PDB file of C-alpha atoms in Angstrom:
ATOM      1  CA  ASN O1184     -66.918 -74.269  95.315  1.00 75.00           C
ATOM      2  CA  SER O1185     -66.019 -76.871  97.726  1.00 77.00           C
ATOM      3  CA  LEU O1186     -62.376 -75.565  98.502  1.00 69.00           C
ATOM      4  CA  GLN O1187     -63.969 -72.147  99.649  1.00 73.00           C
ATOM      5  CA  ARG O1188     -66.415 -73.846 101.535  1.00 81.00           C
ATOM      6  CA  LYS O1189     -63.878 -76.037 103.404  1.00 76.00           C
ATOM      7  CA  LEU O1190     -61.978 -72.774 104.292  1.00 74.00           C
ATOM      8  CA  GLN O1191     -64.742 -70.970 105.725  1.00 80.00           C
ATOM      9  CA  HIS O1192     -65.584 -74.259 107.848  1.00 81.00           C
ATOM     10  CA  ASP O1193     -61.718 -74.046 108.891  1.00 78.00           C
ATOM     11  CA  ILE O1194     -61.850 -70.342 109.843  1.00 79.00           C
ATOM     12  CA  GLN O1195     -65.073 -71.154 111.949  1.00 85.00           C
ATOM     13  CA  LEU O1196     -63.532 -74.090 113.452  1.00 84.00           C
ATOM     14  CA  ALA O1197     -60.463 -71.793 114.386  1.00 82.00           C
ATOM     15  CA  ARG O1198     -62.530 -69.179 115.859  1.00 85.00           C
ATOM     16  CA  LYS O1199     -64.682 -71.780 117.931  1.00 89.00           C
ATOM     17  CA  LYS O1200     -61.507 -73.306 119.458  1.00 86.00           C
ATOM     18  CA  PHE O1201     -60.100 -69.833 120.341  1.00 87.00           C
ATOM     19  CA  GLU O1202     -63.224 -69.044 122.061  1.00 90.00           C
ATOM     20  CA  GLY O1203     -63.626 -72.298 123.825  1.00 91.00           C
ATOM     21  CA  TYR O1204     -59.912 -72.373 125.166  1.00 90.00           C
ATOM     22  CA  GLU O1205     -60.463 -68.513 126.316  1.00 91.00           C
ATOM     23  CA  LYS O1206     -63.771 -69.635 128.173  1.00 93.00           C
ATOM     24  CA  LEU O1207     -62.002 -72.327 129.896  1.00 91.00           C
ATOM     25  CA  TYR O1208     -58.979 -70.453 130.974  1.00 91.00           C
ATOM     26  CA  GLU O1209     -61.136 -67.576 132.099  1.00 92.00           C
ATOM     27  CA  GLY O1210     -63.126 -70.217 134.346  1.00 91.00           C
ATOM     28  CA  LEU O1211     -60.177 -71.516 136.135  1.00 92.00           C
ATOM     29  CA  SER O1212     -59.609 -70.802 139.785  1.00 91.00           C
ATOM     30  CA  GLY O1213     -58.033 -71.992 142.999  1.00 92.00           C
ATOM     31  CA  ASP O1214     -55.772 -75.067 142.854  1.00 93.00           C
ATOM     32  CA  GLY O1215     -56.356 -75.441 139.343  1.00 93.00           C
ATOM     33  CA  LYS O1216     -55.140 -71.930 138.261  1.00 93.00           C
ATOM     34  CA  LYS O1217     -52.054 -72.342 140.877  1.00 95.00           C
ATOM     35  CA  TYR O1218     -51.110 -75.680 138.826  1.00 96.00           C
ATOM     36  CA  LEU O1219     -51.504 -74.043 135.479  1.00 95.00           C
ATOM     37  CA  GLN O1220     -49.252 -71.232 136.717  1.00 96.00           C
ATOM     38  CA  ASN O1221     -46.326 -73.558 137.509  1.00 97.00           C
ATOM     39  CA  GLU O1222     -46.730 -75.657 134.562  1.00 97.00           C
ATOM     40  CA  SER O1223     -46.726 -72.517 132.241  1.00 97.00           C
ATOM     41  CA  LYS O1224     -43.680 -71.446 133.938  1.00 97.00           C
ATOM     42  CA  LYS O1225     -42.061 -74.663 133.007  1.00 97.00           C
ATOM     43  CA  TYR O1226     -43.345 -74.509 129.417  1.00 97.00           C
ATOM     44  CA  LYS O1227     -42.441 -70.807 128.842  1.00 97.00           C
ATOM     45  CA  ARG O1228     -39.020 -71.332 130.543  1.00 97.00           C
ATOM     46  CA  THR O1229     -38.456 -74.137 128.189  1.00 97.00           C
ATOM     47  CA  VAL O1230     -39.619 -72.599 124.793  1.00 97.00           C
ATOM     48  CA  LEU O1231     -37.601 -69.581 125.616  1.00 96.00           C
ATOM     49  CA  SER O1232     -34.397 -71.689 126.114  1.00 96.00           C
ATOM     50  CA  ILE O1233     -35.172 -73.078 122.591  1.00 96.00           C
ATOM     51  CA  GLN O1234     -35.797 -69.661 121.226  1.00 94.00           C
ATOM     52  CA  GLN O1235     -32.753 -68.220 122.533  1.00 95.00           C
ATOM     53  CA  LEU O1236     -30.762 -71.127 120.593  1.00 95.00           C
ATOM     54  CA  VAL O1237     -32.509 -70.667 117.340  1.00 93.00           C
ATOM     55  CA  LEU O1238     -33.298 -66.964 117.136  1.00 90.00           C
ATOM     56  CA  PRO O1239     -29.993 -65.647 115.623  1.00 92.00           C
ATOM     57  CA  SER O1240     -30.396 -68.352 112.914  1.00 90.00           C
ATOM     58  CA  ILE O1241     -34.072 -67.473 112.309  1.00 86.00           C
ATOM     59  CA  GLN O1242     -33.282 -63.851 112.028  1.00 85.00           C
ATOM     60  CA  ARG O1243     -30.643 -64.454 109.383  1.00 86.00           C
ATOM     61  CA  ASN O1244     -32.639 -67.046 107.578  1.00 81.00           C
ATOM     62  CA  CYS O1245     -36.318 -66.726 107.716  1.00 78.00           C
ATOM     63  CA  PRO O1246     -36.951 -62.956 106.471  1.00 72.00           C
ATOM     64  CA  SER O1247     -36.189 -64.115 102.929  1.00 72.00           C
ATOM     65  CA  CYS O1248     -37.641 -67.423 103.044  1.00 71.00           C
ATOM     66  CA  ILE O1249     -41.203 -68.161 101.339  1.00 60.00           C
ATOM     67  CA  ASN O1250     -41.912 -71.376 103.389  1.00 60.00           C
ATOM     68  CA  CYS O1251     -42.708 -72.806 106.619  1.00 59.00           C
ATOM     69  CA  CYS O1252     -44.546 -70.289 108.878  1.00 58.00           C
ATOM     70  CA  LYS O1253     -45.097 -67.876 106.073  1.00 50.00           C
ATOM     71  CA  LEU O1254     -47.349 -70.481 104.758  1.00 51.00           C
ATOM     72  CA  TYR O1255     -47.987 -68.987 101.047  1.00 50.00           C
ATOM     73  CA  THR O1256     -47.378 -72.504  99.967  1.00 51.00           C
ATOM     74  CA  PRO O1257     -49.710 -74.800 101.405  1.00 52.00           C
ATOM     75  CA  GLU O1258     -47.606 -78.059 100.488  1.00 52.00           C
ATOM     76  CA  LEU O1259     -44.480 -76.815 102.219  1.00 50.00           C
ATOM     77  CA  SER O1260     -45.945 -75.183 105.337  1.00 51.00           C
ATOM     78  CA  ILE O1261     -46.440 -76.527 108.562  1.00 53.00           C
ATOM     79  CA  TYR O1262     -49.665 -74.806 109.406  1.00 54.00           C
ATOM     80  CA  ILE O1263     -52.716 -76.976 110.140  1.00 60.00           C
ATOM     81  CA  ALA O1264     -55.993 -75.816 108.626  1.00 59.00           C
ATOM     82  CA  GLY O1265     -58.536 -75.301 111.471  1.00 62.00           C
ATOM     83  CA  SER O1266     -55.948 -74.533 114.022  1.00 71.00           C
ATOM     84  CA  LEU O1267     -55.119 -71.535 115.701  1.00 78.00           C
ATOM     85  CA  GLY O1268     -51.551 -70.818 115.273  1.00 78.00           C
ATOM     86  CA  CYS O1269     -50.874 -74.567 115.543  1.00 82.00           C
ATOM     87  CA  PHE O1270     -51.960 -74.843 118.919  1.00 87.00           C
ATOM     88  CA  ASP O1271     -53.715 -77.550 120.677  1.00 87.00           C
ATOM     89  CA  PHE O1272     -55.487 -76.993 123.734  1.00 89.00           C
ATOM     90  CA  VAL O1273     -52.669 -77.930 126.213  1.00 93.00           C
ATOM     91  CA  ASP O1274     -49.941 -75.691 124.625  1.00 94.00           C
ATOM     92  CA  TYR O1275     -52.519 -72.852 124.276  1.00 92.00           C
ATOM     93  CA  ILE O1276     -53.485 -72.897 127.917  1.00 94.00           C
ATOM     94  CA  LEU O1277     -49.959 -73.066 128.829  1.00 96.00           C
ATOM     95  CA  VAL O1278     -48.918 -69.999 126.896  1.00 96.00           C
ATOM     96  CA  ARG O1279     -52.489 -68.109 127.810  1.00 94.00           C
ATOM     97  CA  CYS O1280     -51.732 -68.522 131.680  1.00 93.00           C
ATOM     98  CA  ASP O1281     -50.996 -64.897 133.010  1.00 89.00           C
ATOM     99  CA  THR O1282     -50.257 -63.599 129.441  1.00 93.00           C
ATOM    100  CA  VAL O1283     -52.555 -61.445 127.207  1.00 92.00           C
ATOM    101  CA  LEU O1284     -51.983 -62.806 123.823  1.00 92.00           C
ATOM    102  CA  PRO O1285     -52.494 -60.728 120.630  1.00 93.00           C
ATOM    103  CA  ASP O1286     -55.747 -60.958 119.016  1.00 90.00           C
ATOM    104  CA  PRO O1287     -55.795 -63.647 116.307  1.00 88.00           C
ATOM    105  CA  ASN O1288     -56.084 -62.244 112.696  1.00 87.00           C
ATOM    106  CA  PHE O1289     -58.620 -64.894 111.301  1.00 81.00           C
ATOM    107  CA  SER O1290     -58.749 -63.352 108.058  1.00 81.00           C
ATOM    108  CA  ASN O1291     -55.011 -64.605 107.693  1.00 79.00           C
ATOM    109  CA  ILE O1292     -56.389 -68.178 107.477  1.00 75.00           C
ATOM    110  CA  GLU O1293     -58.013 -67.104 104.260  1.00 73.00           C
ATOM    111  CA  ASP O1294     -54.658 -66.788 102.801  1.00 72.00           C
ATOM    112  CA  ASN O1295     -53.404 -69.957 104.469  1.00 70.00           C
ATOM    113  CA  LEU O1296     -51.522 -67.891 106.904  1.00 75.00           C
ATOM    114  CA  CYS O1297     -51.158 -68.245 110.706  1.00 80.00           C
ATOM    115  CA  ALA O1298     -53.741 -66.199 112.717  1.00 83.00           C
ATOM    116  CA  PHE O1299     -50.671 -64.814 114.783  1.00 87.00           C
ATOM    117  CA  TRP O1300     -48.723 -63.742 111.417  1.00 81.00           C
ATOM    118  CA  ASP O1301     -47.943 -60.155 110.508  1.00 83.00           C
ATOM    119  CA  ASP O1302     -44.413 -59.885 108.930  1.00 77.00           C
ATOM    120  CA  GLY O1303     -43.416 -62.269 111.573  1.00 78.00           C
ATOM    121  CA  CYS O1304     -44.858 -64.027 114.722  1.00 85.00           C
ATOM    122  CA  THR O1305     -46.793 -61.671 116.808  1.00 91.00           C
ATOM    123  CA  LEU O1306     -46.741 -63.905 119.802  1.00 93.00           C
ATOM    124  CA  PRO O1307     -44.142 -63.539 122.628  1.00 94.00           C
ATOM    125  CA  HIS O1308     -41.083 -65.812 121.999  1.00 92.00           C
ATOM    126  CA  ASP O1309     -42.017 -67.815 125.102  1.00 95.00           C
ATOM    127  CA  CYS O1310     -45.564 -68.165 124.003  1.00 95.00           C
ATOM    128  CA  ARG O1311     -45.261 -70.187 120.801  1.00 92.00           C
ATOM    129  CA  SER O1312     -47.098 -73.254 120.042  1.00 91.00           C
ATOM    130  CA  PHE O1313     -45.355 -76.693 120.616  1.00 92.00           C
ATOM    131  CA  LEU O1314     -45.409 -77.549 116.712  1.00 87.00           C
ATOM    132  CA  CYS O1315     -43.974 -74.260 115.804  1.00 86.00           C
ATOM    133  CA  THR O1316     -41.522 -74.426 118.691  1.00 91.00           C
ATOM    134  CA  LYS O1317     -40.049 -77.853 117.400  1.00 89.00           C
ATOM    135  CA  TYR O1318     -40.320 -77.376 113.522  1.00 84.00           C
ATOM    136  CA  PHE O1319     -37.044 -76.576 111.733  1.00 84.00           C
ATOM    137  CA  CYS O1320     -36.469 -76.409 108.081  1.00 82.00           C
ATOM    138  CA  ASP O1321     -33.720 -78.161 106.588  1.00 82.00           C
ATOM    139  CA  LYS O1322     -31.697 -75.100 106.283  1.00 85.00           C
ATOM    140  CA  LEU O1323     -32.087 -74.395 109.957  1.00 89.00           C
ATOM    141  CA  GLU O1324     -31.398 -78.065 110.848  1.00 89.00           C
ATOM    142  CA  LYS O1325     -28.010 -77.924 109.262  1.00 91.00           C
ATOM    143  CA  GLU O1326     -27.038 -74.754 110.861  1.00 92.00           C
ATOM    144  CA  LEU O1327     -28.279 -75.381 114.352  1.00 94.00           C
ATOM    145  CA  ASP O1328     -27.082 -77.915 116.999  1.00 95.00           C
ATOM    146  CA  MET O1329     -29.946 -80.061 116.559  1.00 95.00           C
ATOM    147  CA  LYS O1330     -28.660 -82.396 119.454  1.00 96.00           C
ATOM    148  CA  LEU O1331     -29.097 -79.782 122.210  1.00 96.00           C
ATOM    149  CA  ILE O1332     -32.291 -78.482 120.687  1.00 96.00           C
ATOM    150  CA  SER O1333     -33.787 -82.045 120.795  1.00 96.00           C
ATOM    151  CA  ARG O1334     -33.008 -82.331 124.252  1.00 97.00           C
ATOM    152  CA  HIS O1335     -34.954 -79.203 124.901  1.00 97.00           C
ATOM    153  CA  VAL O1336     -37.707 -80.191 122.700  1.00 96.00           C
ATOM    154  CA  LYS O1337     -37.848 -83.533 124.646  1.00 97.00           C
ATOM    155  CA  ASN O1338     -38.257 -81.581 127.686  1.00 97.00           C
ATOM    156  CA  LEU O1339     -41.074 -79.509 126.272  1.00 97.00           C
ATOM    157  CA  GLN O1340     -42.855 -82.509 124.750  1.00 96.00           C
ATOM    158  CA  SER O1341     -42.538 -84.127 128.526  1.00 97.00           C
ATOM    159  CA  ILE O1342     -44.197 -81.039 130.017  1.00 97.00           C
ATOM    160  CA  MET O1343     -47.100 -81.483 127.595  1.00 95.00           C
ATOM    161  CA  ASP O1344     -47.589 -85.154 127.948  1.00 96.00           C
ATOM    162  CA  ASN O1345     -47.540 -84.976 131.603  1.00 97.00           C
ATOM    163  CA  PHE O1346     -50.013 -81.900 131.742  1.00 96.00           C
ATOM    164  CA  SER O1347     -53.214 -83.009 134.175  1.00 95.00           C
ATOM    165  CA  PHE O1348     -56.661 -81.528 132.752  1.00 90.00           C
ATOM    166  CA  ARG O1349     -57.817 -82.995 136.176  1.00 91.00           C
ATOM    167  CA  LYS O1350     -55.368 -80.827 138.272  1.00 93.00           C
ATOM    168  CA  CYS O1351     -55.913 -77.807 135.863  1.00 92.00           C
ATOM    169  CA  LEU O1352     -59.637 -78.085 136.341  1.00 88.00           C
ATOM    170  CA  ASP O1353     -59.244 -78.824 140.223  1.00 84.00           C
ATOM    171  CA  ILE O1354     -60.983 -82.150 139.992  1.00 80.00           C
ATOM    172  CA  ASP O1355     -60.399 -84.296 142.896  1.00 69.00           C
ATOM    173  CA  THR O1356     -58.672 -87.239 142.087  1.00 54.00           C
TER     174      THR O1356
END
């Protein structure tokens, strides 16, 4: 079955990405690690500010919902096959900095679930991926002050856009 082969490929890809991200993180030192720590604090502080604004609505609405990050319906979910918690390298390394993340559950991917899902997100509130942090379903958008949240999301996007791989890897410019 080609769909099953694609799924197994996506699981392998997610696992390889995770292992690669971890190896790179573990290899950082010196000024590169200090740079990452400073950028990580900005990222996590901004994610937490968004989470504080949205958590009451999420706690009210999301447990009864079957869409979005529960991912049981692929056509309605935000999850990206082959990714690990919708992270790309930059947001992963920013949340991973000085934080031990829970082990991903790769078998979740077989059920189109996030590897950090177990009756809710298993990641700390300040350690969510950019994609998950900026996504709001229609119901939440109607309930939340999206103008205020959008300002925080733009700030988060700026942190991501301005992240320097060269500084993180301590490569002289």
